[in-house]
Coordinates of C-alpha atoms in Angstrom, one line a residue:
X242 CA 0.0 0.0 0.0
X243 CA 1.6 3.3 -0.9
X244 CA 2.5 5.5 1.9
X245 CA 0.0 8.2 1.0
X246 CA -3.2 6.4 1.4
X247 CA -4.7 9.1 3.8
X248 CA -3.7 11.9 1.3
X249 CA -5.9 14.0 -0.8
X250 CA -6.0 16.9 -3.2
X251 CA -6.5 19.9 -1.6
X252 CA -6.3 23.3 -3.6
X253 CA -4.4 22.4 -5.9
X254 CA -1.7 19.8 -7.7
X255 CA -0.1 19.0 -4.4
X256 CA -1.6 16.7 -1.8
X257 CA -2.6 16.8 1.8
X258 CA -3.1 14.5 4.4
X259 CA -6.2 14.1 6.0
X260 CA -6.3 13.9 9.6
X261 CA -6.6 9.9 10.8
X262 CA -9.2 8.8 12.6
X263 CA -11.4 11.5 12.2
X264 CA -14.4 9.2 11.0
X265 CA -15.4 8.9 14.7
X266 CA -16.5 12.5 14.7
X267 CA -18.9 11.6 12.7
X268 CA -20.5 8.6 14.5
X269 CA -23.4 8.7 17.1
X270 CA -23.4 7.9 21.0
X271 CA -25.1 5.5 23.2
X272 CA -24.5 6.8 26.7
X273 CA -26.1 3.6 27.9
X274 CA -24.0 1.0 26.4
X275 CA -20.5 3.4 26.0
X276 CA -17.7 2.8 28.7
X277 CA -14.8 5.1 27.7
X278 CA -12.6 3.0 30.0
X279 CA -12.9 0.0 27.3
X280 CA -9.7 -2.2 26.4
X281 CA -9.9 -1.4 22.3
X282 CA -12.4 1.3 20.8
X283 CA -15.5 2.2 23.1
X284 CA -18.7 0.3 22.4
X285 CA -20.7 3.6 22.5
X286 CA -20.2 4.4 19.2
X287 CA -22.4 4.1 16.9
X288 CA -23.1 4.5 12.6
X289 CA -22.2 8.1 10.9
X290 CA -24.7 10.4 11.3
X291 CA -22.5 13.1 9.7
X292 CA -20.5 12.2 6.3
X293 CA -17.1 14.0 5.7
X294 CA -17.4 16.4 2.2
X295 CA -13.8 17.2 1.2
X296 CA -15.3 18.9 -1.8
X297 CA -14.9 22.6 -0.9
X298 CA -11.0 22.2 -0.7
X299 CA -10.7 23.4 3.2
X300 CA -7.3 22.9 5.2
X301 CA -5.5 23.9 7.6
X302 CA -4.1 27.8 7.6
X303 CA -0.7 26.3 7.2
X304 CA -1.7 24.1 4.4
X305 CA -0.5 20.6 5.6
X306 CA -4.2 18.7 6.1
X307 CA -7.5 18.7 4.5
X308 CA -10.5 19.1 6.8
X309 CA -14.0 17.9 5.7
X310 CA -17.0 20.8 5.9
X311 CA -18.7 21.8 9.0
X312 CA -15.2 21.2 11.3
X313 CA -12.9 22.6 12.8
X314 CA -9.6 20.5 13.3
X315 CA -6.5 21.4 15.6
X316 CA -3.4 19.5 15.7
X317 CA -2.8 19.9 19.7
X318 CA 0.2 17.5 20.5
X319 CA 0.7 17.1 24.3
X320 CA 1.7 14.0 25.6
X321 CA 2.4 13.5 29.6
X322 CA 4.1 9.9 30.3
X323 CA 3.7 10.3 33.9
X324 CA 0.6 9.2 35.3
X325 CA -1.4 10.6 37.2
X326 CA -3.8 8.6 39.7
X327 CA -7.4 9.2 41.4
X328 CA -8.8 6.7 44.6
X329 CA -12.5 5.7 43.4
X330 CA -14.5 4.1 46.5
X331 CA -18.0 3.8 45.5
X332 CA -19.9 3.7 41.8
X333 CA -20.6 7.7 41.7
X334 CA -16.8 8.1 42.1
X335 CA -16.6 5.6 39.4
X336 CA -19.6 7.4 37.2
X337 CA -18.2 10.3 37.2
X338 CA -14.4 9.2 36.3
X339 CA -15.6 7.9 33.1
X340 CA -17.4 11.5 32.7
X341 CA -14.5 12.9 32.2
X342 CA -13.5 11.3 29.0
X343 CA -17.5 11.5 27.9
X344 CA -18.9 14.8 28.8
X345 CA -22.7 15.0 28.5
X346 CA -24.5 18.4 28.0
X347 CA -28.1 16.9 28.3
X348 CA -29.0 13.9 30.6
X349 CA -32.5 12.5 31.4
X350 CA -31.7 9.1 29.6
X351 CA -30.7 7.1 32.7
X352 CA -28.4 5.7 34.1
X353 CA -25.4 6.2 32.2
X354 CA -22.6 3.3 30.8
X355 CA -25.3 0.8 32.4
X356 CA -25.6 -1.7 29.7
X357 CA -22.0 -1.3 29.1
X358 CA -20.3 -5.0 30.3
X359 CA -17.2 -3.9 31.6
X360 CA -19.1 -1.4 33.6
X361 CA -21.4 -3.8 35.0
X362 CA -18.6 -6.0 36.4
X363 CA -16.6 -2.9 37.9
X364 CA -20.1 -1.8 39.2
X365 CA -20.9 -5.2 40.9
X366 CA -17.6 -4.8 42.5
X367 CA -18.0 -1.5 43.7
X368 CA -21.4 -2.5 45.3
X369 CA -20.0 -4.9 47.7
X370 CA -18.5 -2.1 49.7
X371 CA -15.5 -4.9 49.7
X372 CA -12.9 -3.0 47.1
X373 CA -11.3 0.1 46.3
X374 CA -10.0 1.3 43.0
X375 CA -7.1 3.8 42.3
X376 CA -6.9 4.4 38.5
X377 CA -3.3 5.5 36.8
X378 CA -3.4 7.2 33.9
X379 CA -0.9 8.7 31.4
X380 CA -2.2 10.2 28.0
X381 CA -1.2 11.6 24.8
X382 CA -3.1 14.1 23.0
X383 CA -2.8 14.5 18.7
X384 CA -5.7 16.7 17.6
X385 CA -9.0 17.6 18.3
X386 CA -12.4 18.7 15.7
X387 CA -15.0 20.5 16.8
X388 CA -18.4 20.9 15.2
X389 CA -19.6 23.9 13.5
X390 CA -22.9 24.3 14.2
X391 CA -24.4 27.1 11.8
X392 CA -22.3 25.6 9.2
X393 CA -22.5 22.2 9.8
X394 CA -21.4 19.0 7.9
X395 CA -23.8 16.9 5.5
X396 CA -26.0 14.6 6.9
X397 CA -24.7 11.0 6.2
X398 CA -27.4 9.3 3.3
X399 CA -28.2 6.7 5.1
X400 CA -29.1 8.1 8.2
X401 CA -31.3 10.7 6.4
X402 CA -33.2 7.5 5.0
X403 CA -33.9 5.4 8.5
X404 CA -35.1 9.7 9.3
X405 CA -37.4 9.7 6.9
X406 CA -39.0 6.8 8.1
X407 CA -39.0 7.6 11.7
X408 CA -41.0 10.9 10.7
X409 CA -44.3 8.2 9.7
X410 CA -43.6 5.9 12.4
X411 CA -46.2 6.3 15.8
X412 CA -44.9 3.2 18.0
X413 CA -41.7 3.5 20.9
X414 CA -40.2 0.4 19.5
X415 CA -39.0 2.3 16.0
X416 CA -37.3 5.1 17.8
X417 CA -35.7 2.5 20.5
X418 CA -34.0 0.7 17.3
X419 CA -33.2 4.0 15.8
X420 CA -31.3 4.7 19.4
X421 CA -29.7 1.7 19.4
X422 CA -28.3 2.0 15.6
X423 CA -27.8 6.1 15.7
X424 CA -27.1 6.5 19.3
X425 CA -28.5 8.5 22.3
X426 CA -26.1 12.1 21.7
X427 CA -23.6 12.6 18.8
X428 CA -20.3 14.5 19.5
X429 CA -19.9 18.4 19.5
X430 CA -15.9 18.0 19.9
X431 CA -13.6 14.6 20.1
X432 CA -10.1 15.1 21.1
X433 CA -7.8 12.2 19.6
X434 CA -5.0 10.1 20.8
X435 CA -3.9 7.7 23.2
X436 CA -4.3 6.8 27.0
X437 CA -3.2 4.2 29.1
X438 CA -4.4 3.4 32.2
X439 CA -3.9 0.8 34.9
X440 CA -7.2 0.1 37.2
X441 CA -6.0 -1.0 40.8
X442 CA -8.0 -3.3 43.0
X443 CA -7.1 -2.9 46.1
X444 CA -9.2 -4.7 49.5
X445 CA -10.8 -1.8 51.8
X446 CA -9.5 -3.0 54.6
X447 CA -6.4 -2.6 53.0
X448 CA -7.0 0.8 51.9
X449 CA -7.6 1.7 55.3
X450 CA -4.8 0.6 56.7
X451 CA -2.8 2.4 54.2
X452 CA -4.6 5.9 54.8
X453 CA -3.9 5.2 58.6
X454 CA -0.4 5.0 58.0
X455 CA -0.3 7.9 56.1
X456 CA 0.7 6.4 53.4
X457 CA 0.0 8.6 49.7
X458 CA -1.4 5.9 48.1
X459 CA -2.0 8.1 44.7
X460 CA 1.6 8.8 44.3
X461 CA 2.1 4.9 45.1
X462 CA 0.5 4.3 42.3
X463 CA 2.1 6.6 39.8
X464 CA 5.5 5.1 41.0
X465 CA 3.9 1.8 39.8
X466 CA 2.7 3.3 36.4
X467 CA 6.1 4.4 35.6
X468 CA 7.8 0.8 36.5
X469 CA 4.9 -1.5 34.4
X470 CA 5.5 0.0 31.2
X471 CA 9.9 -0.4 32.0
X472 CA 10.6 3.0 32.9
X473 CA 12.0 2.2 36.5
X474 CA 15.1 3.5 35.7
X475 CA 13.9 6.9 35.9
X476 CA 13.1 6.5 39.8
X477 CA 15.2 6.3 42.7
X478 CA 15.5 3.2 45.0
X479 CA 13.0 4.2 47.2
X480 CA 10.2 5.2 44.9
X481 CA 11.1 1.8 42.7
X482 CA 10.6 0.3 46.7
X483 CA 7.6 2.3 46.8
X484 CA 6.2 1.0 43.4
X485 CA 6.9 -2.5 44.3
X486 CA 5.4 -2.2 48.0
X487 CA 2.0 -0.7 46.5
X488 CA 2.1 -3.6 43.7
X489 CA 1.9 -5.9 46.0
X490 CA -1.4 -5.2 47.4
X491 CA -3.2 -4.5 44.4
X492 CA -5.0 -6.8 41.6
X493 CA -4.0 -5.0 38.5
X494 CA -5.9 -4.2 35.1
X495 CA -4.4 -2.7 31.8
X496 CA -6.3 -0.8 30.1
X497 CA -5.1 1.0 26.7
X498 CA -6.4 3.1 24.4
X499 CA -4.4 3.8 21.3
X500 CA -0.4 3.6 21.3
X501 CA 0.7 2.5 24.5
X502 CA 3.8 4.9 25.9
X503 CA 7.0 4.1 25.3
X504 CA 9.5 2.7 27.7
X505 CA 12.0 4.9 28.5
X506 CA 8.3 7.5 29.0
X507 CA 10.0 9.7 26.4
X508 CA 6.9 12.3 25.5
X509 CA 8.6 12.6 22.4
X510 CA 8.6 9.2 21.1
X511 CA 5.2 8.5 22.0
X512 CA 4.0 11.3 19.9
X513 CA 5.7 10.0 16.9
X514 CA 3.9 6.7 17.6
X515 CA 0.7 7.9 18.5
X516 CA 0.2 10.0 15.2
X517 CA -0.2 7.3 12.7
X518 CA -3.3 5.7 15.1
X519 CA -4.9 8.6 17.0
X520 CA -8.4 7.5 18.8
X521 CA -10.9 9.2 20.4
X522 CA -10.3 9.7 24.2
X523 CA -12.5 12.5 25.6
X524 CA -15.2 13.9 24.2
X525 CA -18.6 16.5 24.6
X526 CA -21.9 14.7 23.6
X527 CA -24.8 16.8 22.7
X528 CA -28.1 14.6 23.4
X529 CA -29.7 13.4 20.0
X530 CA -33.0 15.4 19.7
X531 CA -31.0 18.4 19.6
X532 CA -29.8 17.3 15.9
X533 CA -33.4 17.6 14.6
X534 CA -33.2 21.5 14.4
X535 CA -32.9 23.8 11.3
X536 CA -29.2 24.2 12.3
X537 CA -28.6 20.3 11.3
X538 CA -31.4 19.8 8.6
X539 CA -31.5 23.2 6.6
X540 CA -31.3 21.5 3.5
X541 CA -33.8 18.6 4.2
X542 CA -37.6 18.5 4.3
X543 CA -38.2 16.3 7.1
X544 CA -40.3 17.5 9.8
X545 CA -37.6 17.6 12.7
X546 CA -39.8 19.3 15.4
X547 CA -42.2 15.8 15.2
X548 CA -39.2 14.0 15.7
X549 CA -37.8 15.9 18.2
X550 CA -41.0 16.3 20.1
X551 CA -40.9 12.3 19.8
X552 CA -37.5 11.6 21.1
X553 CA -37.8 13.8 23.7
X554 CA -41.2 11.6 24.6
X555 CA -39.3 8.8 24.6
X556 CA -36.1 9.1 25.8
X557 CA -36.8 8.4 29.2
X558 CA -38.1 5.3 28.2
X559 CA -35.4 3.8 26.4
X560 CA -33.1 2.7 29.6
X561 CA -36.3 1.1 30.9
X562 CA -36.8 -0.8 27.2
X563 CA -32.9 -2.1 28.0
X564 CA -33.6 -3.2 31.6
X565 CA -36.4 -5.2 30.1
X566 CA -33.9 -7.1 27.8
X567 CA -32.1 -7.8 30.8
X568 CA -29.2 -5.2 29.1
X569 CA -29.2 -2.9 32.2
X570 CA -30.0 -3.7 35.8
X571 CA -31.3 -0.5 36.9
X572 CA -32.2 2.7 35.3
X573 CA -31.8 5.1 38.8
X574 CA -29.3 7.6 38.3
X575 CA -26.0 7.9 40.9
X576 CA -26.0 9.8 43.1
X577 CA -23.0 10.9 45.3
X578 CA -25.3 10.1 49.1
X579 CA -28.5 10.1 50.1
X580 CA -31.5 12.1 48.8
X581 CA -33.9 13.7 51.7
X582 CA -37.0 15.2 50.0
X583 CA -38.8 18.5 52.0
X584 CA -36.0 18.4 54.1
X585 CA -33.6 21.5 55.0
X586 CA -30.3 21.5 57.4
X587 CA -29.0 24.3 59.9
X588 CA -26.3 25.7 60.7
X589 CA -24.6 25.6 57.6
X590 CA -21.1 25.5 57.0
X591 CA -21.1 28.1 53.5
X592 CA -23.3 29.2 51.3
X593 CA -22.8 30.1 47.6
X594 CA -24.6 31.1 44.8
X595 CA -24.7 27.9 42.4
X596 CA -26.9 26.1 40.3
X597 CA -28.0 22.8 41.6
X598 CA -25.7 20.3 39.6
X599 CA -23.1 22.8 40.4
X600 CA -23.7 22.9 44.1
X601 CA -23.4 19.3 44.5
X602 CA -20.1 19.0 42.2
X603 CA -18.5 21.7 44.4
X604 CA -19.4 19.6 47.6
X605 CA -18.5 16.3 46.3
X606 CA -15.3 18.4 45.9
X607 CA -14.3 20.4 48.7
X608 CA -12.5 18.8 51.4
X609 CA -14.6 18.5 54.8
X610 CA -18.0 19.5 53.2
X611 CA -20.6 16.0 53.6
X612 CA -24.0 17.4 52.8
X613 CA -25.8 20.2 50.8
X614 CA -29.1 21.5 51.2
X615 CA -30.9 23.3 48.0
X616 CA -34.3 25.1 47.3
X617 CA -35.3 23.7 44.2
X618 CA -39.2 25.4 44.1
X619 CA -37.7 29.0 45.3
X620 CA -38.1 31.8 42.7
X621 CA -36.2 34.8 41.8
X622 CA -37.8 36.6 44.7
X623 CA -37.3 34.1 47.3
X624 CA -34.2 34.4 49.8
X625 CA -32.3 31.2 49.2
X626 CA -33.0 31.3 45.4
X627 CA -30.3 28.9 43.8
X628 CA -28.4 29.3 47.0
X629 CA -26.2 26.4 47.8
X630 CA -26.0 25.4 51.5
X631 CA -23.1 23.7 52.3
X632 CA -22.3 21.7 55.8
X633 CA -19.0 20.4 56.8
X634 CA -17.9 17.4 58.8
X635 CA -16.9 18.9 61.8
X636 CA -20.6 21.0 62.2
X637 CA -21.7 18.7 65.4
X638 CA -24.7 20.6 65.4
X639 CA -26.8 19.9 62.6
X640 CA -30.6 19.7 62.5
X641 CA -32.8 18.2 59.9
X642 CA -36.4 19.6 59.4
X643 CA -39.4 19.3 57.2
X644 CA -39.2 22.1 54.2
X645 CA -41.4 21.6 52.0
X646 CA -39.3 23.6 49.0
X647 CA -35.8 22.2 50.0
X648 CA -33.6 19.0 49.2
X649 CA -31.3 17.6 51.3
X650 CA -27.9 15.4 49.8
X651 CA -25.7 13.8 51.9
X652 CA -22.6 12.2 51.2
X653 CA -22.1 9.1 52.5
X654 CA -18.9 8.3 50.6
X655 CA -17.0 10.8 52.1
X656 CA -18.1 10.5 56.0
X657 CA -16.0 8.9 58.1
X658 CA -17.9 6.4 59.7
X659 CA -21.4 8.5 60.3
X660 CA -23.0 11.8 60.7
X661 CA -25.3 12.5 63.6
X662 CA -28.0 14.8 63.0
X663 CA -29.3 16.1 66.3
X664 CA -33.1 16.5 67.5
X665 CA -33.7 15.4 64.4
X666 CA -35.9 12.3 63.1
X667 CA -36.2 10.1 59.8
X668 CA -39.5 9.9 58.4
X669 CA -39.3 6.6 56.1
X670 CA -40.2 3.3 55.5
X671 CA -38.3 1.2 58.5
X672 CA -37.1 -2.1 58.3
X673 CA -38.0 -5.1 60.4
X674 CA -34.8 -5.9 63.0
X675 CA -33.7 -8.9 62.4
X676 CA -34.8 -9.6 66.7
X677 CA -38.1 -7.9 66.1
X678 CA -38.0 -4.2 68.2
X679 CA -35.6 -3.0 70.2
X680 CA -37.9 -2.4 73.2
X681 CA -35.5 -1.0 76.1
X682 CA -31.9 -1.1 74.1
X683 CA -29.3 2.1 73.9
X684 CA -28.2 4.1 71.5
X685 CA -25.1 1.8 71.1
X686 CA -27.0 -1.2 70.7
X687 CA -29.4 0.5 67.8
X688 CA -25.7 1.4 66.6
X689 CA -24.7 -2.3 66.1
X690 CA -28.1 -3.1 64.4
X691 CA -27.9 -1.0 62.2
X692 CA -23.7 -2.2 61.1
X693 CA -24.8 -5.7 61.2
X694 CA -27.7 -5.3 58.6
X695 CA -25.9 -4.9 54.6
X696 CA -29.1 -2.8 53.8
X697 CA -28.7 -0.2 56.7
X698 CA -28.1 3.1 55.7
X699 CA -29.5 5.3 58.3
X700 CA -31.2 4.9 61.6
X701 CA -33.2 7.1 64.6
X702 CA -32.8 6.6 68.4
X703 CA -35.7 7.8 70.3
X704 CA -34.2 8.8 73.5
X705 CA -38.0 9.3 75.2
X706 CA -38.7 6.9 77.9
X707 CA -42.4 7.0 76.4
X708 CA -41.5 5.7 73.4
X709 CA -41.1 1.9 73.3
X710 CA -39.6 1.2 69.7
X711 CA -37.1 3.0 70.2
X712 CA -34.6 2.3 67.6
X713 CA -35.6 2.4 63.6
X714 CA -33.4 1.4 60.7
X715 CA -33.4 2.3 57.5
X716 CA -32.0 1.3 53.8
X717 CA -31.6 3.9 51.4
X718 CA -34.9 3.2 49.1
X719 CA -36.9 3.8 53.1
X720 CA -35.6 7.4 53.2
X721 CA -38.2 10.1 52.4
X722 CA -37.8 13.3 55.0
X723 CA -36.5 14.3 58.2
X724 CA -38.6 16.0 60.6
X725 CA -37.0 18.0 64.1
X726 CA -38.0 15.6 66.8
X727 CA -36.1 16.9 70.6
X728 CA -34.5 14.2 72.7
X729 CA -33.6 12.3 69.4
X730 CA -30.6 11.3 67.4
X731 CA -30.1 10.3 63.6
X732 CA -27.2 8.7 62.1
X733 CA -26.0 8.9 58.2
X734 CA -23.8 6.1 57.7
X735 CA -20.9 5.4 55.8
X736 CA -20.9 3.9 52.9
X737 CA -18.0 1.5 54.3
X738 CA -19.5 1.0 58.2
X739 CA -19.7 -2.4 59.1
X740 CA -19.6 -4.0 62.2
X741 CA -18.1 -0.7 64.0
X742 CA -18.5 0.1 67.6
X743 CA -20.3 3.7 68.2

């Protein structure tokens, strides 16, 4: 095969390369059944929606490669050998590390990467409470396109025909084949080029026992990153020691995407490797009804508001249609703790002005902070319109009471051990102790109840001598409110609490 395969005319005699891989841009999403973390090319992707039209003659401004209409293409060559690592300890954690490479503008399809295999087995793990997972990644960046959309790029033929006849059809099961061959988004921007990652497993127990010893298991990690692909001889004897110590309390798994780095973790030389292969490794999904505007079908006659008005009737549906096939297990979205509808903390901790998505991100993020509380029916006129309410570990006086116009999250994954919640009650849907009621126990005994039962979450101590039941249990799906309640104590567990002494 002649080494100019990829070339093309371009404005002239003289030919230009075009830049490799770039078909992908052009390809639909299935959030559901992507997993960006995939050994090999991610199953997400899908059949063109867009074609590549070469036919106006467009390149770059410095006239080395052809770029197809309705694009924008950057070469953007950065490469960083080292790797960098990040301790995931419950399935949000692990959600939201695979959102990195896949962002998503518009949600409401469920529970993303679900039907996704490799997902499911990572997620089973995760649900035993039993692992830990520290992910090392180095990665290598070629080019990236964008998509421009007032100018945007033909619609691929055969895409426009299965269109067509979605605009007659009336029945859920058309448009649930049409997302399963077109996708659920398509891509506004794809960056290209290589990553390689190594997944740690690592026991809890373990984990714990690290983080007591102050050990930085992150850095651990990199150390190791650096040795598996043979560049040891970059460290010094005590990180190599390092390296080795960590390896040997970790079940390892390779994951990689595109070239793998070199051995000697020369940036350089992986950059000359990675440029003949570059695949996609992050990228911004736009969700698919948004295609079906004048912006993407100018030229066409197909009635895109029907379809959009149907996709967005459906979509919800969709995950559900999968769970039914037995493709995903559940449809609920993650979320990073527990959800208390008409519920509103005190004291808080900060407050800042923040939509809700972004009020929870900035929690999830800040060091010390383990539960938010949000007005979502205030209006523009109301006091604690869009105000984020943020609470820290070390409040020891926080209250929970019935608001009718406030959320409550809190975060189990990053309490250490448990939360109490003063004066403060669960209204819910107990469960049955497994020694029938508690009549005349303590606090410490409701405490061990609640550690020894898997499906304990939460549970309330009625300190009142007139109360006989005095100690209620909850699992997450019993949790609707909580309601100020004197001489009373609830506890938020941890995500990792089991058989602890209070």
């Amino acid at each position: 095969m002649r080494s100019d395969y990829r070339l093309q005319e371009c404005q002239g005699p003289q030919f230009k390369r075009s830049f490799p891989n770039i078909d992908y841009s052009l390809l639909g999403y299935n959030i559901l059944r992507g997993f960006p973390m995939a050994t090999g090319h991610d199953p997400g992707f899908t059949k063109p929606i867009f074609s590549a039209d070469y036919t106006n003659g467009i390149q770059t401004a410095d006239c080395r490669f052809s770029i197809p209409k309705g694009y924008v293409v950057i070469p953007d060559i950065s490469c960083i050998s080292s790797f960098s690592s990040k301790t995931v300890k419950s399935n949000y954690e692990f959600a939201r590390a695979l959102s990195v490479a896949a962002n998503i503008n518009v949600g409401g399809w469920g529970a993303q990467f679900s039907a996704s295999t490799e997902y499911k087995e990572t997620f089973s793990e995760m649900s035993s409470g039993e692992s830990v997972f520290i992910l090392s990644t180095a990665k290598c960046d070629y080019y990236f396109s964008k998509l421009i959309e007032y100018d945007s790029p033909p619609l691929d033929q055969t895409f426009l025909r299965r269109v067509r006849i979605l605009e007659k059809s009336v029945t859920s099961y058309d448009f649930f084949e049409f997302f399963n061959t077109y996708g659920t988004h398509f891509a506004t921007m794809v960056t290209f080029g290589a990553s390689f990652t190594y997944e740690h497993k690592m026991s809890l127990s373990k984990f714990e026992e690290k983080q007591g010893q102050g050990i930085k298991l992150g850095i651990q990690a990199g150390y190791a990153g650096v040795v598996s692909v043979g560049g040891g001889f970059n460290l010094d004897s005590s990180q190599q020691q390092s390296a080795s110590e960590f390896m040997k309390d970790v079940e390892t798994r390779t994951i990689s995407v595109g070239a793998a780095p070199p051995a000697n973790g020369d940036a350089l030389t992986w950059a000359s490797t990675v440029k003949d292969n570059p695949v996609p490794t992050r990228y911004t999904l736009e969700s698919i009804e948004n295609l079906f505007s004048a912006k993407y079908f100018h030229s066409s006659e197909v009635d895109y508001h029907k379809i959009k008005n149907k996709i967005k009737q459906y979509k919800g549906q969709y995950c559900e249609f999968l769970r039914q096939l037995g493709e995903v297990n559940s449809c609920l979205q993650l979320h990073p703790g527990v959800m208390m509808k008409k519920t509103k903390l005190s004291v808080t901790t900060e407050k800042l002005l923040l939509p809700k998505p972004d009020c929870e991100k900035k929690c999830f993020e800040t060091q010390g902070c383990v539960a938010i509380t949000y007005c979502v029916r205030c209006r523009p006129e109301n006091f604690s319109y869009m105000t984020c309410y943020m609470y820290g570990a070390r409040n020891k006086t926080i209250q929970g009471g019935i608001a009718n116009d406030f959320e409550t999250m809190i975060f189990t994954s990053k309490l250490n051990k448990y939360k109490i919640f003063q004066n403060t009650a669960i209204i819910g849907n107990k469960r049955q102790l497994e020694n029938g009621t508690l009549e005349h126990k303590d606090e410490s005994e409701c405490f061990k109840a609640c550690t020894n039962d898997v499906h304990c979450i939460a549970f309330t101590f009625y300190s009142k001598s007139a109360i006989i039941e005095k100690c209620h249990i909850y699992a997450e799906d019993g949790l609707l409110n909580m309601r100020s309640e004197i001489y009373t104590n609830t506890y938020i567990m941890s995500w990792k609490t089991q058989n602890l002494d209070l």
